[in-house]
Each structure stands twice: as structure tokens, then as C-alpha cells.
PDB file of C-alpha atoms and ligand atoms in Angstrom:
ATOM      1  CA  MET A   1     -59.419 -37.163   8.348  1.00  0.00           C
ATOM      2  CA  ILE A   2     -56.364 -39.439   8.156  1.00  0.00           C
ATOM      3  CA  TYR A   3     -53.054 -37.849   7.177  1.00  0.00           C
ATOM      4  CA  LYS A   4     -49.791 -39.490   6.240  1.00  0.00           C
ATOM      5  CA  ASN A   5     -47.542 -37.013   8.046  1.00  0.00           C
ATOM      6  CA  LEU A   6     -49.815 -35.199  10.499  1.00  0.00           C
ATOM      7  CA  LEU A   7     -51.810 -36.018  13.599  1.00  0.00           C
ATOM      8  CA  SER A   8     -54.894 -33.948  14.274  1.00  0.00           C
ATOM      9  CA  SER A   9     -57.103 -34.022  17.353  1.00  0.00           C
ATOM     10  CA  ILE A  10     -60.000 -31.847  18.465  1.00  0.00           C
ATOM     11  CA  ASN A  11     -60.718 -31.360  22.139  1.00  0.00           C
ATOM     12  CA  ASN A  12     -62.972 -28.722  23.682  1.00  0.00           C
ATOM     13  CA  ARG A  13     -62.899 -26.542  20.558  1.00  0.00           C
ATOM     14  CA  VAL A  14     -59.108 -26.652  20.216  1.00  0.00           C
ATOM     15  CA  ASN A  15     -57.555 -28.426  17.237  1.00  0.00           C
ATOM     16  CA  ILE A  16     -54.012 -29.678  17.854  1.00  0.00           C
ATOM     17  CA  ILE A  17     -52.161 -30.438  14.623  1.00  0.00           C
ATOM     18  CA  SER A  18     -48.806 -32.233  15.044  1.00  0.00           C
ATOM     19  CA  ILE A  19     -46.254 -32.642  12.282  1.00  0.00           C
ATOM     20  CA  ASN A  20     -45.446 -36.331  12.430  1.00  0.00           C
ATOM     21  CA  ARG A  21     -42.146 -37.273  10.743  1.00  0.00           C
ATOM     22  CA  PRO A  22     -40.039 -37.713  13.896  1.00  0.00           C
ATOM     23  CA  ASP A  23     -37.344 -39.847  12.207  1.00  0.00           C
ATOM     24  CA  LYS A  24     -36.645 -36.824   9.940  1.00  0.00           C
ATOM     25  CA  LEU A  25     -37.033 -34.333  12.807  1.00  0.00           C
ATOM     26  CA  ASN A  26     -40.408 -33.389  11.284  1.00  0.00           C
ATOM     27  CA  ALA A  27     -38.696 -31.929   8.199  1.00  0.00           C
ATOM     28  CA  LEU A  28     -41.299 -30.473   5.934  1.00  0.00           C
ATOM     29  CA  ASN A  29     -41.608 -32.211   2.589  1.00  0.00           C
ATOM     30  CA  ILE A  30     -44.139 -30.940   0.078  1.00  0.00           C
ATOM     31  CA  GLU A  31     -46.632 -33.670   0.919  1.00  0.00           C
ATOM     32  CA  THR A  32     -46.594 -32.667   4.601  1.00  0.00           C
ATOM     33  CA  PHE A  33     -46.844 -28.999   3.697  1.00  0.00           C
ATOM     34  CA  LYS A  34     -49.929 -29.657   1.573  1.00  0.00           C
ATOM     35  CA  GLU A  35     -51.451 -31.764   4.347  1.00  0.00           C
ATOM     36  CA  LEU A  36     -50.883 -28.914   6.796  1.00  0.00           C
ATOM     37  CA  ASP A  37     -52.612 -26.525   4.411  1.00  0.00           C
ATOM     38  CA  LYS A  38     -55.541 -28.925   4.135  1.00  0.00           C
ATOM     39  CA  ALA A  39     -55.783 -29.513   7.902  1.00  0.00           C
ATOM     40  CA  ILE A  40     -55.878 -25.777   8.665  1.00  0.00           C
ATOM     41  CA  ASN A  41     -58.492 -25.136   5.964  1.00  0.00           C
ATOM     42  CA  LEU A  42     -60.606 -27.944   7.402  1.00  0.00           C
ATOM     43  CA  ALA A  43     -60.281 -26.389  10.866  1.00  0.00           C
ATOM     44  CA  VAL A  44     -61.450 -23.046   9.473  1.00  0.00           C
ATOM     45  CA  SER A  45     -64.566 -24.635   7.990  1.00  0.00           C
ATOM     46  CA  ASN A  46     -65.352 -26.650  11.134  1.00  0.00           C
ATOM     47  CA  SER A  47     -67.528 -24.503  13.411  1.00  0.00           C
ATOM     48  CA  GLU A  48     -66.641 -26.698  16.388  1.00  0.00           C
ATOM     49  CA  ILE A  49     -63.024 -25.467  16.243  1.00  0.00           C
ATOM     50  CA  ARG A  50     -62.102 -22.038  17.620  1.00  0.00           C
ATOM     51  CA  VAL A  51     -58.313 -22.172  18.025  1.00  0.00           C
ATOM     52  CA  ILE A  52     -55.595 -24.182  16.249  1.00  0.00           C
ATOM     53  CA  ILE A  53     -52.299 -25.270  17.829  1.00  0.00           C
ATOM     54  CA  ILE A  54     -49.448 -26.411  15.578  1.00  0.00           C
ATOM     55  CA  THR A  55     -46.680 -28.484  17.152  1.00  0.00           C
ATOM     56  CA  GLY A  56     -44.206 -31.232  16.277  1.00  0.00           C
ATOM     57  CA  PHE A  57     -44.560 -34.859  17.268  1.00  0.00           C
ATOM     58  CA  GLY A  58     -41.954 -36.051  19.780  1.00  0.00           C
ATOM     59  CA  LYS A  59     -39.634 -34.132  22.057  1.00  0.00           C
ATOM     60  CA  LYS A  60     -36.878 -33.207  19.660  1.00  0.00           C
ATOM     61  CA  ALA A  61     -38.282 -31.129  16.844  1.00  0.00           C
ATOM     62  CA  PHE A  62     -41.045 -28.736  15.962  1.00  0.00           C
ATOM     63  CA  ILE A  63     -39.951 -28.716  12.279  1.00  0.00           C
ATOM     64  CA  ALA A  64     -36.209 -28.925  11.426  1.00  0.00           C
ATOM     65  CA  GLY A  65     -36.771 -27.064   8.164  1.00  0.00           C
ATOM     66  CA  ALA A  66     -37.842 -27.966   4.684  1.00  0.00           C
ATOM     67  CA  ASP A  67     -36.790 -31.464   3.630  1.00  0.00           C
ATOM     68  CA  ILE A  68     -33.255 -30.933   2.320  1.00  0.00           C
ATOM     69  CA  LYS A  69     -33.230 -34.277   0.501  1.00  0.00           C
ATOM     70  CA  GLU A  70     -36.310 -33.214  -1.419  1.00  0.00           C
ATOM     71  CA  PHE A  71     -35.245 -29.700  -2.398  1.00  0.00           C
ATOM     72  CA  ALA A  72     -31.552 -30.450  -3.063  1.00  0.00           C
ATOM     73  CA  ASN A  73     -32.246 -31.076  -6.757  1.00  0.00           C
ATOM     74  CA  PHE A  74     -34.695 -28.277  -7.399  1.00  0.00           C
ATOM     75  CA  THR A  75     -34.072 -25.928 -10.310  1.00  0.00           C
ATOM     76  CA  LYS A  76     -34.578 -22.143 -10.170  1.00  0.00           C
ATOM     77  CA  ASP A  77     -38.000 -22.555 -11.794  1.00  0.00           C
ATOM     78  CA  LYS A  78     -39.086 -25.226  -9.336  1.00  0.00           C
ATOM     79  CA  GLY A  79     -37.760 -23.093  -6.468  1.00  0.00           C
ATOM     80  CA  HIS A  80     -39.767 -20.132  -7.709  1.00  0.00           C
ATOM     81  CA  GLU A  81     -42.935 -22.168  -8.211  1.00  0.00           C
ATOM     82  CA  LEU A  82     -42.735 -23.701  -4.739  1.00  0.00           C
ATOM     83  CA  SER A  83     -41.759 -20.440  -3.112  1.00  0.00           C
ATOM     84  CA  HIS A  84     -45.019 -19.005  -4.466  1.00  0.00           C
ATOM     85  CA  LEU A  85     -46.975 -21.977  -3.140  1.00  0.00           C
ATOM     86  CA  GLY A  86     -45.235 -21.674   0.232  1.00  0.00           C
ATOM     87  CA  HIS A  87     -45.889 -17.942   0.457  1.00  0.00           C
ATOM     88  CA  LYS A  88     -49.533 -18.595  -0.335  1.00  0.00           C
ATOM     89  CA  ILE A  89     -49.855 -21.197   2.428  1.00  0.00           C
ATOM     90  CA  LEU A  90     -47.982 -19.125   5.013  1.00  0.00           C
ATOM     91  CA  SER A  91     -49.759 -15.851   4.182  1.00  0.00           C
ATOM     92  CA  ASN A  92     -53.273 -16.954   3.230  1.00  0.00           C
ATOM     93  CA  THR A  93     -53.733 -20.140   5.230  1.00  0.00           C
ATOM     94  CA  ILE A  94     -51.691 -19.389   8.358  1.00  0.00           C
ATOM     95  CA  GLU A  95     -51.019 -15.672   8.888  1.00  0.00           C
ATOM     96  CA  ASN A  96     -54.416 -14.545   7.627  1.00  0.00           C
ATOM     97  CA  CYS A  97     -56.322 -17.470   9.099  1.00  0.00           C
ATOM     98  CA  PRO A  98     -59.542 -16.100  10.654  1.00  0.00           C
ATOM     99  CA  LYS A  99     -59.043 -18.450  13.620  1.00  0.00           C
ATOM    100  CA  PRO A 100     -56.046 -17.929  15.927  1.00  0.00           C
ATOM    101  CA  ILE A 101     -53.094 -20.250  15.384  1.00  0.00           C
ATOM    102  CA  ILE A 102     -50.612 -20.864  18.200  1.00  0.00           C
ATOM    103  CA  ALA A 103     -47.219 -22.409  17.415  1.00  0.00           C
ATOM    104  CA  ALA A 104     -46.196 -24.662  20.323  1.00  0.00           C
ATOM    105  CA  ILE A 105     -42.461 -24.959  19.633  1.00  0.00           C
ATOM    106  CA  ASN A 106     -41.382 -28.220  21.226  1.00  0.00           C
ATOM    107  CA  GLY A 107     -37.845 -28.505  19.785  1.00  0.00           C
ATOM    108  CA  TYR A 108     -35.844 -27.495  16.723  1.00  0.00           C
ATOM    109  CA  ALA A 109     -37.687 -24.846  14.683  1.00  0.00           C
ATOM    110  CA  LEU A 110     -35.330 -24.242  11.795  1.00  0.00           C
ATOM    111  CA  GLY A 111     -35.603 -22.728   8.340  1.00  0.00           C
ATOM    112  CA  GLY A 112     -39.078 -23.365   6.939  1.00  0.00           C
ATOM    113  CA  GLY A 113     -40.105 -24.593  10.421  1.00  0.00           C
ATOM    114  CA  LEU A 114     -39.327 -21.264  12.050  1.00  0.00           C
ATOM    115  CA  GLU A 115     -40.958 -19.517   9.082  1.00  0.00           C
ATOM    116  CA  ILE A 116     -44.183 -21.421   9.814  1.00  0.00           C
ATOM    117  CA  ALA A 117     -43.950 -20.557  13.521  1.00  0.00           C
ATOM    118  CA  MET A 118     -43.421 -16.889  12.625  1.00  0.00           C
ATOM    119  CA  ALA A 119     -46.527 -16.877  10.414  1.00  0.00           C
ATOM    120  CA  CYS A 120     -48.610 -18.134  13.366  1.00  0.00           C
ATOM    121  CA  HIS A 121     -50.354 -15.533  15.524  1.00  0.00           C
ATOM    122  CA  ILE A 122     -48.757 -16.506  18.846  1.00  0.00           C
ATOM    123  CA  ARG A 123     -45.625 -18.512  19.690  1.00  0.00           C
ATOM    124  CA  VAL A 124     -44.995 -20.499  22.869  1.00  0.00           C
ATOM    125  CA  THR A 125     -41.648 -22.262  23.209  1.00  0.00           C
ATOM    126  CA  SER A 126     -40.397 -25.092  25.339  1.00  0.00           C
ATOM    127  CA  SER A 127     -37.277 -24.153  27.315  1.00  0.00           C
ATOM    128  CA  LYS A 128     -35.406 -26.833  25.320  1.00  0.00           C
ATOM    129  CA  ALA A 129     -36.231 -25.544  21.839  1.00  0.00           C
ATOM    130  CA  LYS A 130     -33.708 -24.065  19.425  1.00  0.00           C
ATOM    131  CA  MET A 131     -34.590 -21.695  16.628  1.00  0.00           C
ATOM    132  CA  GLY A 132     -32.774 -20.456  13.553  1.00  0.00           C
ATOM    133  CA  LEU A 133     -32.782 -19.689   9.861  1.00  0.00           C
ATOM    134  CA  PRO A 134     -29.758 -21.738   8.711  1.00  0.00           C
ATOM    135  CA  GLU A 135     -30.470 -21.441   4.973  1.00  0.00           C
ATOM    136  CA  THR A 136     -27.253 -19.538   4.155  1.00  0.00           C
ATOM    137  CA  SER A 137     -25.274 -22.583   5.370  1.00  0.00           C
ATOM    138  CA  LEU A 138     -26.937 -24.462   2.488  1.00  0.00           C
ATOM    139  CA  GLY A 139     -26.309 -21.769  -0.142  1.00  0.00           C
ATOM    140  CA  LEU A 140     -29.887 -20.567   0.103  1.00  0.00           C
ATOM    141  CA  ILE A 141     -31.882 -17.800   1.769  1.00  0.00           C
ATOM    142  CA  PRO A 142     -35.198 -18.115   3.637  1.00  0.00           C
ATOM    143  CA  GLY A 143     -37.904 -18.677   1.028  1.00  0.00           C
ATOM    144  CA  TYR A 144     -41.175 -18.695   2.908  1.00  0.00           C
ATOM    145  CA  GLY A 145     -41.245 -15.081   4.057  1.00  0.00           C
ATOM    146  CA  GLY A 146     -38.569 -15.470   6.734  1.00  0.00           C
ATOM    147  CA  THR A 147     -36.463 -12.483   5.686  1.00  0.00           C
ATOM    148  CA  GLN A 148     -39.483 -10.229   6.173  1.00  0.00           C
ATOM    149  CA  ARG A 149     -41.192 -11.808   9.176  1.00  0.00           C
ATOM    150  CA  LEU A 150     -38.008 -12.220  11.247  1.00  0.00           C
ATOM    151  CA  ALA A 151     -36.978  -8.599  10.695  1.00  0.00           C
ATOM    152  CA  ARG A 152     -40.470  -7.478  11.611  1.00  0.00           C
ATOM    153  CA  LEU A 153     -40.568  -9.548  14.784  1.00  0.00           C
ATOM    154  CA  ILE A 154     -37.071  -8.972  16.178  1.00  0.00           C
ATOM    155  CA  GLY A 155     -35.710  -5.997  14.231  1.00  0.00           C
ATOM    156  CA  LYS A 156     -33.419  -5.768  11.216  1.00  0.00           C
ATOM    157  CA  GLY A 157     -30.080  -5.962  13.089  1.00  0.00           C
ATOM    158  CA  ARG A 158     -30.866  -9.157  14.965  1.00  0.00           C
ATOM    159  CA  ALA A 159     -32.567 -10.690  11.924  1.00  0.00           C
ATOM    160  CA  LEU A 160     -29.529 -10.042   9.763  1.00  0.00           C
ATOM    161  CA  GLU A 161     -27.224 -11.484  12.402  1.00  0.00           C
ATOM    162  CA  MET A 162     -29.324 -14.668  12.702  1.00  0.00           C
ATOM    163  CA  ILE A 163     -29.665 -15.122   8.933  1.00  0.00           C
ATOM    164  CA  LEU A 164     -26.066 -14.276   7.980  1.00  0.00           C
ATOM    165  CA  SER A 165     -24.512 -16.385  10.732  1.00  0.00           C
ATOM    166  CA  ALA A 166     -27.048 -19.253  10.368  1.00  0.00           C
ATOM    167  CA  ARG A 167     -26.816 -19.385  14.177  1.00  0.00           C
ATOM    168  CA  MET A 168     -29.413 -21.159  16.288  1.00  0.00           C
ATOM    169  CA  ILE A 169     -30.740 -19.302  19.303  1.00  0.00           C
ATOM    170  CA  ASN A 170     -32.089 -20.896  22.459  1.00  0.00           C
ATOM    171  CA  ALA A 171     -35.453 -20.317  24.119  1.00  0.00           C
ATOM    172  CA  ASP A 172     -34.156 -17.591  26.472  1.00  0.00           C
ATOM    173  CA  GLU A 173     -32.708 -15.598  23.595  1.00  0.00           C
ATOM    174  CA  ALA A 174     -35.883 -16.094  21.568  1.00  0.00           C
ATOM    175  CA  LEU A 175     -37.937 -14.725  24.463  1.00  0.00           C
ATOM    176  CA  ASN A 176     -35.547 -11.852  24.984  1.00  0.00           C
ATOM    177  CA  TYR A 177     -35.655 -11.013  21.253  1.00  0.00           C
ATOM    178  CA  GLY A 178     -39.468 -11.057  21.221  1.00  0.00           C
ATOM    179  CA  LEU A 179     -39.471 -13.943  18.762  1.00  0.00           C
ATOM    180  CA  VAL A 180     -41.740 -15.922  21.094  1.00  0.00           C
ATOM    181  CA  ASN A 181     -44.480 -14.793  23.475  1.00  0.00           C
ATOM    182  CA  TYR A 182     -43.788 -17.323  26.255  1.00  0.00           C
ATOM    183  CA  LYS A 183     -41.182 -19.849  27.347  1.00  0.00           C
ATOM    184  CA  VAL A 184     -42.379 -22.799  29.452  1.00  0.00           C
ATOM    185  CA  LEU A 185     -41.077 -26.189  30.532  1.00  0.00           C
ATOM    186  CA  GLN A 186     -41.365 -28.908  27.889  1.00  0.00           C
ATOM    187  CA  GLU A 187     -44.059 -30.795  29.807  1.00  0.00           C
ATOM    188  CA  GLU A 188     -46.087 -27.611  30.210  1.00  0.00           C
ATOM    189  CA  LEU A 189     -45.959 -26.639  26.549  1.00  0.00           C
ATOM    190  CA  ILE A 190     -49.258 -28.137  25.385  1.00  0.00           C
ATOM    191  CA  PRO A 191     -51.231 -27.523  28.616  1.00  0.00           C
ATOM    192  CA  PHE A 192     -50.045 -23.897  28.640  1.00  0.00           C
ATOM    193  CA  SER A 193     -50.907 -23.432  24.942  1.00  0.00           C
ATOM    194  CA  VAL A 194     -54.354 -24.956  25.509  1.00  0.00           C
ATOM    195  CA  GLU A 195     -54.895 -22.626  28.486  1.00  0.00           C
ATOM    196  CA  LEU A 196     -54.011 -19.685  26.251  1.00  0.00           C
ATOM    197  CA  ALA A 197     -56.428 -21.006  23.615  1.00  0.00           C
ATOM    198  CA  ASN A 198     -59.159 -21.236  26.264  1.00  0.00           C
ATOM    199  CA  LYS A 199     -58.687 -17.561  27.155  1.00  0.00           C
ATOM    200  CA  ILE A 200     -59.116 -16.672  23.482  1.00  0.00           C
ATOM    201  CA  ILE A 201     -62.206 -18.857  23.178  1.00  0.00           C
ATOM    202  CA  LEU A 202     -63.958 -16.650  25.748  1.00  0.00           C
ATOM    203  CA  ASN A 203     -63.919 -13.788  23.223  1.00  0.00           C
ATOM    204  CA  SER A 204     -66.026 -13.051  20.151  1.00  0.00           C
ATOM    205  CA  PRO A 205     -64.980 -15.158  17.129  1.00  0.00           C
ATOM    206  CA  ASN A 206     -66.066 -12.380  14.816  1.00  0.00           C
ATOM    207  CA  ALA A 207     -64.052  -9.762  16.700  1.00  0.00           C
ATOM    208  CA  ILE A 208     -61.074 -12.122  16.741  1.00  0.00           C
ATOM    209  CA  LYS A 209     -61.304 -12.618  12.972  1.00  0.00           C
ATOM    210  CA  ASN A 210     -61.466  -8.848  12.440  1.00  0.00           C
ATOM    211  CA  ALA A 211     -58.641  -8.199  14.894  1.00  0.00           C
ATOM    212  CA  ILE A 212     -56.358 -10.642  13.046  1.00  0.00           C
ATOM    213  CA  LYS A 213     -57.190  -8.970   9.740  1.00  0.00           C
ATOM    214  CA  SER A 214     -56.568  -5.506  11.178  1.00  0.00           C
ATOM    215  CA  VAL A 215     -53.292  -6.311  12.912  1.00  0.00           C
ATOM    216  CA  ASN A 216     -52.080  -8.016   9.735  1.00  0.00           C
ATOM    217  CA  ALA A 217     -52.824  -4.859   7.753  1.00  0.00           C
ATOM    218  CA  TYR A 218     -49.675  -3.546   9.430  1.00  0.00           C
ATOM    219  CA  ASN A 219     -47.774  -5.898   7.086  1.00  0.00           C
ATOM    220  CA  GLN A 220     -49.121  -4.473   3.880  1.00  0.00           C
ATOM    221  CA  PRO A 221     -46.392  -2.005   2.929  1.00  0.00           C
ATOM    222  CA  ASP A 222     -43.903  -4.885   3.083  1.00  0.00           C
ATOM    223  CA  SER A 223     -45.475  -6.967   0.330  1.00  0.00           C
ATOM    224  CA  GLU A 224     -42.737  -5.822  -2.065  1.00  0.00           C
ATOM    225  CA  GLY A 225     -40.244  -7.378   0.364  1.00  0.00           C
ATOM    226  CA  PHE A 226     -41.890 -10.757  -0.141  1.00  0.00           C
ATOM    227  CA  ASN A 227     -41.568 -10.361  -3.936  1.00  0.00           C
ATOM    228  CA  ILE A 228     -37.884  -9.495  -3.644  1.00  0.00           C
ATOM    229  CA  GLU A 229     -37.356 -12.470  -1.350  1.00  0.00           C
ATOM    230  CA  MET A 230     -39.050 -14.839  -3.847  1.00  0.00           C
ATOM    231  CA  LYS A 231     -36.812 -13.600  -6.658  1.00  0.00           C
ATOM    232  CA  GLU A 232     -33.572 -13.748  -4.645  1.00  0.00           C
ATOM    233  CA  PHE A 233     -34.514 -17.095  -3.111  1.00  0.00           C
ATOM    234  CA  SER A 234     -35.123 -18.835  -6.441  1.00  0.00           C
ATOM    235  CA  SER A 235     -31.890 -17.415  -7.881  1.00  0.00           C
ATOM    236  CA  CYS A 236     -29.956 -19.462  -5.258  1.00  0.00           C
ATOM    237  CA  PHE A 237     -30.997 -22.774  -6.807  1.00  0.00           C
ATOM    238  CA  GLU A 238     -28.556 -24.392  -9.254  1.00  0.00           C
ATOM    239  CA  THR A 239     -25.684 -22.252  -7.910  1.00  0.00           C
ATOM    240  CA  GLU A 240     -22.394 -23.884  -6.926  1.00  0.00           C
ATOM    241  CA  ASP A 241     -22.934 -22.881  -3.277  1.00  0.00           C
ATOM    242  CA  PHE A 242     -26.414 -24.388  -3.150  1.00  0.00           C
ATOM    243  CA  ILE A 243     -25.231 -27.676  -4.690  1.00  0.00           C
ATOM    244  CA  LYS A 244     -22.260 -27.748  -2.301  1.00  0.00           C
ATOM    245  CA  GLY A 245     -24.316 -26.849   0.783  1.00  0.00           C
ATOM    246  CA  THR A 246     -27.139 -29.337   0.297  1.00  0.00           C
ATOM    247  CA  LYS A 247     -24.761 -32.125  -0.825  1.00  0.00           C
ATOM    248  CA  ALA A 248     -22.630 -31.592   2.302  1.00  0.00           C
ATOM    249  CA  PHE A 249     -25.665 -31.865   4.579  1.00  0.00           C
ATOM    250  CA  LEU A 250     -26.858 -35.056   2.892  1.00  0.00           C
ATOM    251  CA  ASN A 251     -23.331 -36.557   3.149  1.00  0.00           C
ATOM    252  CA  LYS A 252     -23.122 -35.462   6.804  1.00  0.00           C
ATOM    253  CA  GLU A 253     -20.173 -33.144   6.029  1.00  0.00           C
ATOM    254  CA  LYS A 254     -19.482 -29.450   6.536  1.00  0.00           C
ATOM    255  CA  PRO A 255     -19.495 -27.403   3.325  1.00  0.00           C
ATOM    256  CA  GLU A 256     -16.531 -25.171   2.450  1.00  0.00           C
ATOM    257  CA  PHE A 257     -17.686 -22.105   0.582  1.00  0.00           C
ATOM    258  CA  ASN A 258     -15.066 -20.075  -1.337  1.00  0.00           C
TER     259      ASN A 258
HETATM  260  N1  DAK B   1     -34.320 -32.231   5.888  1.00  0.00           N
HETATM  261  C1  DAK B   1     -34.183 -33.565   5.723  1.00  0.00           C
HETATM  262  N2  DAK B   1     -33.779 -34.381   6.695  1.00  0.00           N
HETATM  263  C2  DAK B   1     -33.499 -33.846   7.892  1.00  0.00           C
HETATM  264  C3  DAK B   1     -33.621 -32.448   8.139  1.00  0.00           C
HETATM  265  C4  DAK B   1     -34.055 -31.618   7.062  1.00  0.00           C
HETATM  266  N3  DAK B   1     -34.235 -30.315   7.194  1.00  0.00           N
HETATM  267  N4  DAK B   1     -33.251 -32.205   9.420  1.00  0.00           N
HETATM  268  C5  DAK B   1     -32.939 -33.398   9.940  1.00  0.00           C
HETATM  269  N5  DAK B   1     -33.082 -34.390   9.036  1.00  0.00           N
HETATM  270  C6  DAK B   1     -32.873 -35.816   9.200  1.00  0.00           C
HETATM  271  C7  DAK B   1     -31.365 -36.145   9.208  1.00  0.00           C
HETATM  272  O1  DAK B   1     -30.870 -36.246   7.877  1.00  0.00           O
HETATM  273  C8  DAK B   1     -31.392 -37.483   9.935  1.00  0.00           C
HETATM  274  O2  DAK B   1     -31.859 -38.462   9.033  1.00  0.00           O
HETATM  275  P1  DAK B   1     -31.119 -39.924   8.932  1.00  0.00           P
HETATM  276  O3  DAK B   1     -29.707 -39.624   8.578  1.00  0.00           O
HETATM  277  O4  DAK B   1     -31.282 -40.496  10.335  1.00  0.00           O
HETATM  278  O5  DAK B   1     -31.892 -40.641   7.883  1.00  0.00           O
HETATM  279  C9  DAK B   1     -32.490 -37.299  10.976  1.00  0.00           C
HETATM  280  O6  DAK B   1     -33.303 -36.241  10.488  1.00  0.00           O
HETATM  281  C10 DAK B   1     -31.947 -36.917  12.344  1.00  0.00           C
HETATM  282  O7  DAK B   1     -31.126 -35.767  12.172  1.00  0.00           O
HETATM  283  P2  DAK B   1     -29.637 -35.664  12.741  1.00  0.00           P
HETATM  284  O8  DAK B   1     -29.004 -37.015  12.837  1.00  0.00           O
HETATM  285  O9  DAK B   1     -28.941 -34.621  11.961  1.00  0.00           O
HETATM  286  O10 DAK B   1     -29.935 -35.152  14.231  1.00  0.00           O
HETATM  287  P3  DAK B   1     -28.965 -34.328  15.175  1.00  0.00           P
HETATM  288  O11 DAK B   1     -29.573 -34.358  16.534  1.00  0.00           O
HETATM  289  O12 DAK B   1     -27.544 -34.794  15.044  1.00  0.00           O
HETATM  290  O13 DAK B   1     -28.995 -32.827  14.620  1.00  0.00           O
HETATM  291  C11 DAK B   1     -30.104 -30.861  13.730  1.00  0.00           C
HETATM  292  C12 DAK B   1     -30.190 -32.085  14.690  1.00  0.00           C
HETATM  293  C13 DAK B   1     -31.482 -30.197  13.707  1.00  0.00           C
HETATM  294  C14 DAK B   1     -29.061 -29.870  14.259  1.00  0.00           C
HETATM  295  C15 DAK B   1     -29.676 -31.365  12.327  1.00  0.00           C
HETATM  296  O14 DAK B   1     -30.554 -32.425  11.930  1.00  0.00           O
HETATM  297  C16 DAK B   1     -29.760 -30.301  11.280  1.00  0.00           C
HETATM  298  O15 DAK B   1     -28.878 -29.448  11.170  1.00  0.00           O
HETATM  299  N6  DAK B   1     -30.783 -30.396  10.450  1.00  0.00           N
HETATM  300  C17 DAK B   1     -30.924 -29.540   9.280  1.00  0.00           C
HETATM  301  C18 DAK B   1     -31.365 -28.168   9.658  1.00  0.00           C
HETATM  302  C19 DAK B   1     -31.535 -27.362   8.431  1.00  0.00           C
HETATM  303  O16 DAK B   1     -30.540 -26.908   7.821  1.00  0.00           O
HETATM  304  N7  DAK B   1     -32.763 -27.272   8.000  1.00  0.00           N
HETATM  305  C20 DAK B   1     -33.096 -26.752   6.654  1.00  0.00           C
HETATM  306  C21 DAK B   1     -33.084 -25.247   6.693  1.00  0.00           C
HETATM  307  S1  DAK B   1     -33.297 -24.653   5.085  1.00  0.00           S
HETATM  308  C22 DAK B   1     -38.228 -23.916  -0.469  1.00  0.00           C
HETATM  309  C23 DAK B   1     -38.743 -23.087   0.532  1.00  0.00           C
HETATM  310  C24 DAK B   1     -38.179 -23.094   1.771  1.00  0.00           C
HETATM  311  C25 DAK B   1     -37.077 -23.878   1.988  1.00  0.00           C
HETATM  312  C26 DAK B   1     -36.559 -24.694   0.992  1.00  0.00           C
HETATM  313  C27 DAK B   1     -37.132 -24.717  -0.229  1.00  0.00           C
HETATM  314  N8  DAK B   1     -38.822 -23.898  -1.732  1.00  0.00           N
HETATM  315  C28 DAK B   1     -39.902 -23.019  -1.971  1.00  0.00           C
HETATM  316  C29 DAK B   1     -38.342 -24.712  -2.778  1.00  0.00           C
HETATM  317  C30 DAK B   1     -36.554 -23.893   3.309  1.00  0.00           C
HETATM  318  C31 DAK B   1     -35.322 -24.299   3.527  1.00  0.00           C
HETATM  319  C32 DAK B   1     -34.949 -24.627   4.870  1.00  0.00           C
HETATM  320  O17 DAK B   1     -35.720 -24.886   5.773  1.00  0.00           O
END
């Protein structure tokens, strides 16, 4: 399968999918997002594949967020519609994927990029990576489940601090917070992730599928949180702060919120 914005390779039962928009720091436009959805669904239906690794092409970015240029003009309705689509892809395709998905975080994992990494089953980071949910600096809040998944992974206090300050954390902090499972040198990121995949491959695919489903059942009481997030997220669009925040980024300026 040929993709416009992804690279996909299969080697010894491991499918490595790389987001490939390096000149935009692998920012996730809708086309790329839909391709990612398609690539993962294809991996699920391919019996040759047992584990999926998602990474970013190049050394600088995993995914530097959703494509700000694309979403800067969205209305509330469009924001709501796409938030639903995004939630569906992150929950159904990634988090509840019957095959394990490892995020190999090779650089910036910001906004929607970190949200994708958090929906994956396991996260390995390069020591050079930086992670954050900077949406509030754009007059927005995380819209792909980030408010719920971050709090679940690192606790409410740290999640609130990261989201409210829009601060990026480095790989050591991410490891210390429990946001990632492992931190390795950049050049070891893919070999280490493949080694981890190979350990998983030794185990029963059926048991793995059932284990993922069971561990994810722990999320169920929080589904109302996702609904609240979708509502609050879409209400940010068209606001003065959102227009100011996205415009400032696109003009390479710092926004001044009142
Ligand atoms: N979107 C679009 N372009 C981006 C981008 C992004 N998120 N991140 C980087 N780029 C582009 C830059 O504009 C620049 O393009 P050119 O000017 O060269 O054409 C190129 O990538 C290189 O970036 P920089 O020149 O800025 O590189 P630096 O090394 O100086 O800085 C940086 C790296 C990662 C600190 C910086 O690029 C940065 O702050 N990037 C933006 C990070 C960010 O705020 N990401 C968005 C978070 S908000 C939605 C659901 C979810 C979301 C939105 C909508 N719906 C359901 C509707 C999610 C929102 C987010 O993810």
C-alpha cells in the first residue's frame, strides 16, 4: 500500500508505520490521520503482522501536533465533528486494537501527537524527545482524549500542570512521571522497540487480544470524561483566544491573551 504521508514496512511480523511529513515536523493533518487509521486497520487484518510500531520520520519529531494551519479556520461544528472522528480513531483503532501498538517517540510529541502516543499500549522514548499538550497556548484544549488519558497515566495534579502551563517535558521527566515505559538513546529507539515487540510475539495472540481488552475495561467509567472533553473542546473554536492563538503561531508570533 502506498501512502502520501506515511511509510509502512513489515519485517519479521512487526509493522513499522512512520508519519512522514518531516518539513512540517510530522504535524497531523486529516489526510495523514485517515491514512494512519487505514494502515492500522490493514495491519489488524494481515495475519503476518503481530505487533505495530508507530514512529515519526526523521530525528526531530514524532508528531508535533495536529496541523495548526488546517484547523485554524475550523468552526465549532467542524471541531465537534472531527473530535468525534479523532476519538473514534484513537479509541477504536489504536487503544482497542487487538494487536499491540508501541509508540516509538523519536522527537517532539505534542498535542494530538502525544494523544496518539498515549492511546498506544506501550511508549518508548528517545532521550532527545520532548512531550507536551500545548493546546491552551492556542486557545484550545486537548481534543483527542488527552485530558482523560494524561490524567490517567500521570495523575490529575501533573496532568493539570502540563495542560494549564502548556509546558513541554523532557524524556527524563516523562519516564519519572510514568508517561513512557522506557527511555533509550535515539539510535537505539527502533531496535529496542523491535526487541520489545519480539518478546510480545512469543506470547499467544489470542491471550494478548483478550489482555488488551481487559486492561482497557479499566477505562470504562471514564467515558463520560471523553464526552465532556468533546463538548468543551469544540466550544473553544471561533473564540477570540482560539483565533488569536492559532493566528500567532502561523505568523510566528507569541499570542497575548487578556
Ligand atoms: N502544525 C502545522 N505546522 C507545524 C506544526 C503544527 N502543529 N508544528 C510545526 N509546524 C511547522 C512549522 O510551521 C514550520 O513550517 P514552515 O514555517 O517551515 O513552513 C515547520 O513545521 C518547522 O517548525 P519550526 O520552524 O517551528 O521548528 P522549531 O524547531 O523552531 O520549533 C516546535 C519546533 C515543535 C517547538 C514548534 O514547531 C512548535 O511549537 N510547533 C507547534 C506545536 C503545537 O502547538 N502543536 C499543536 C498542538 S495543538 C482537533 C483535534 C485535536 C487537535 C486539533 C484539532 N479537531 C478534532 C478539530 C489538536 C491540537 C493540537 O495538537
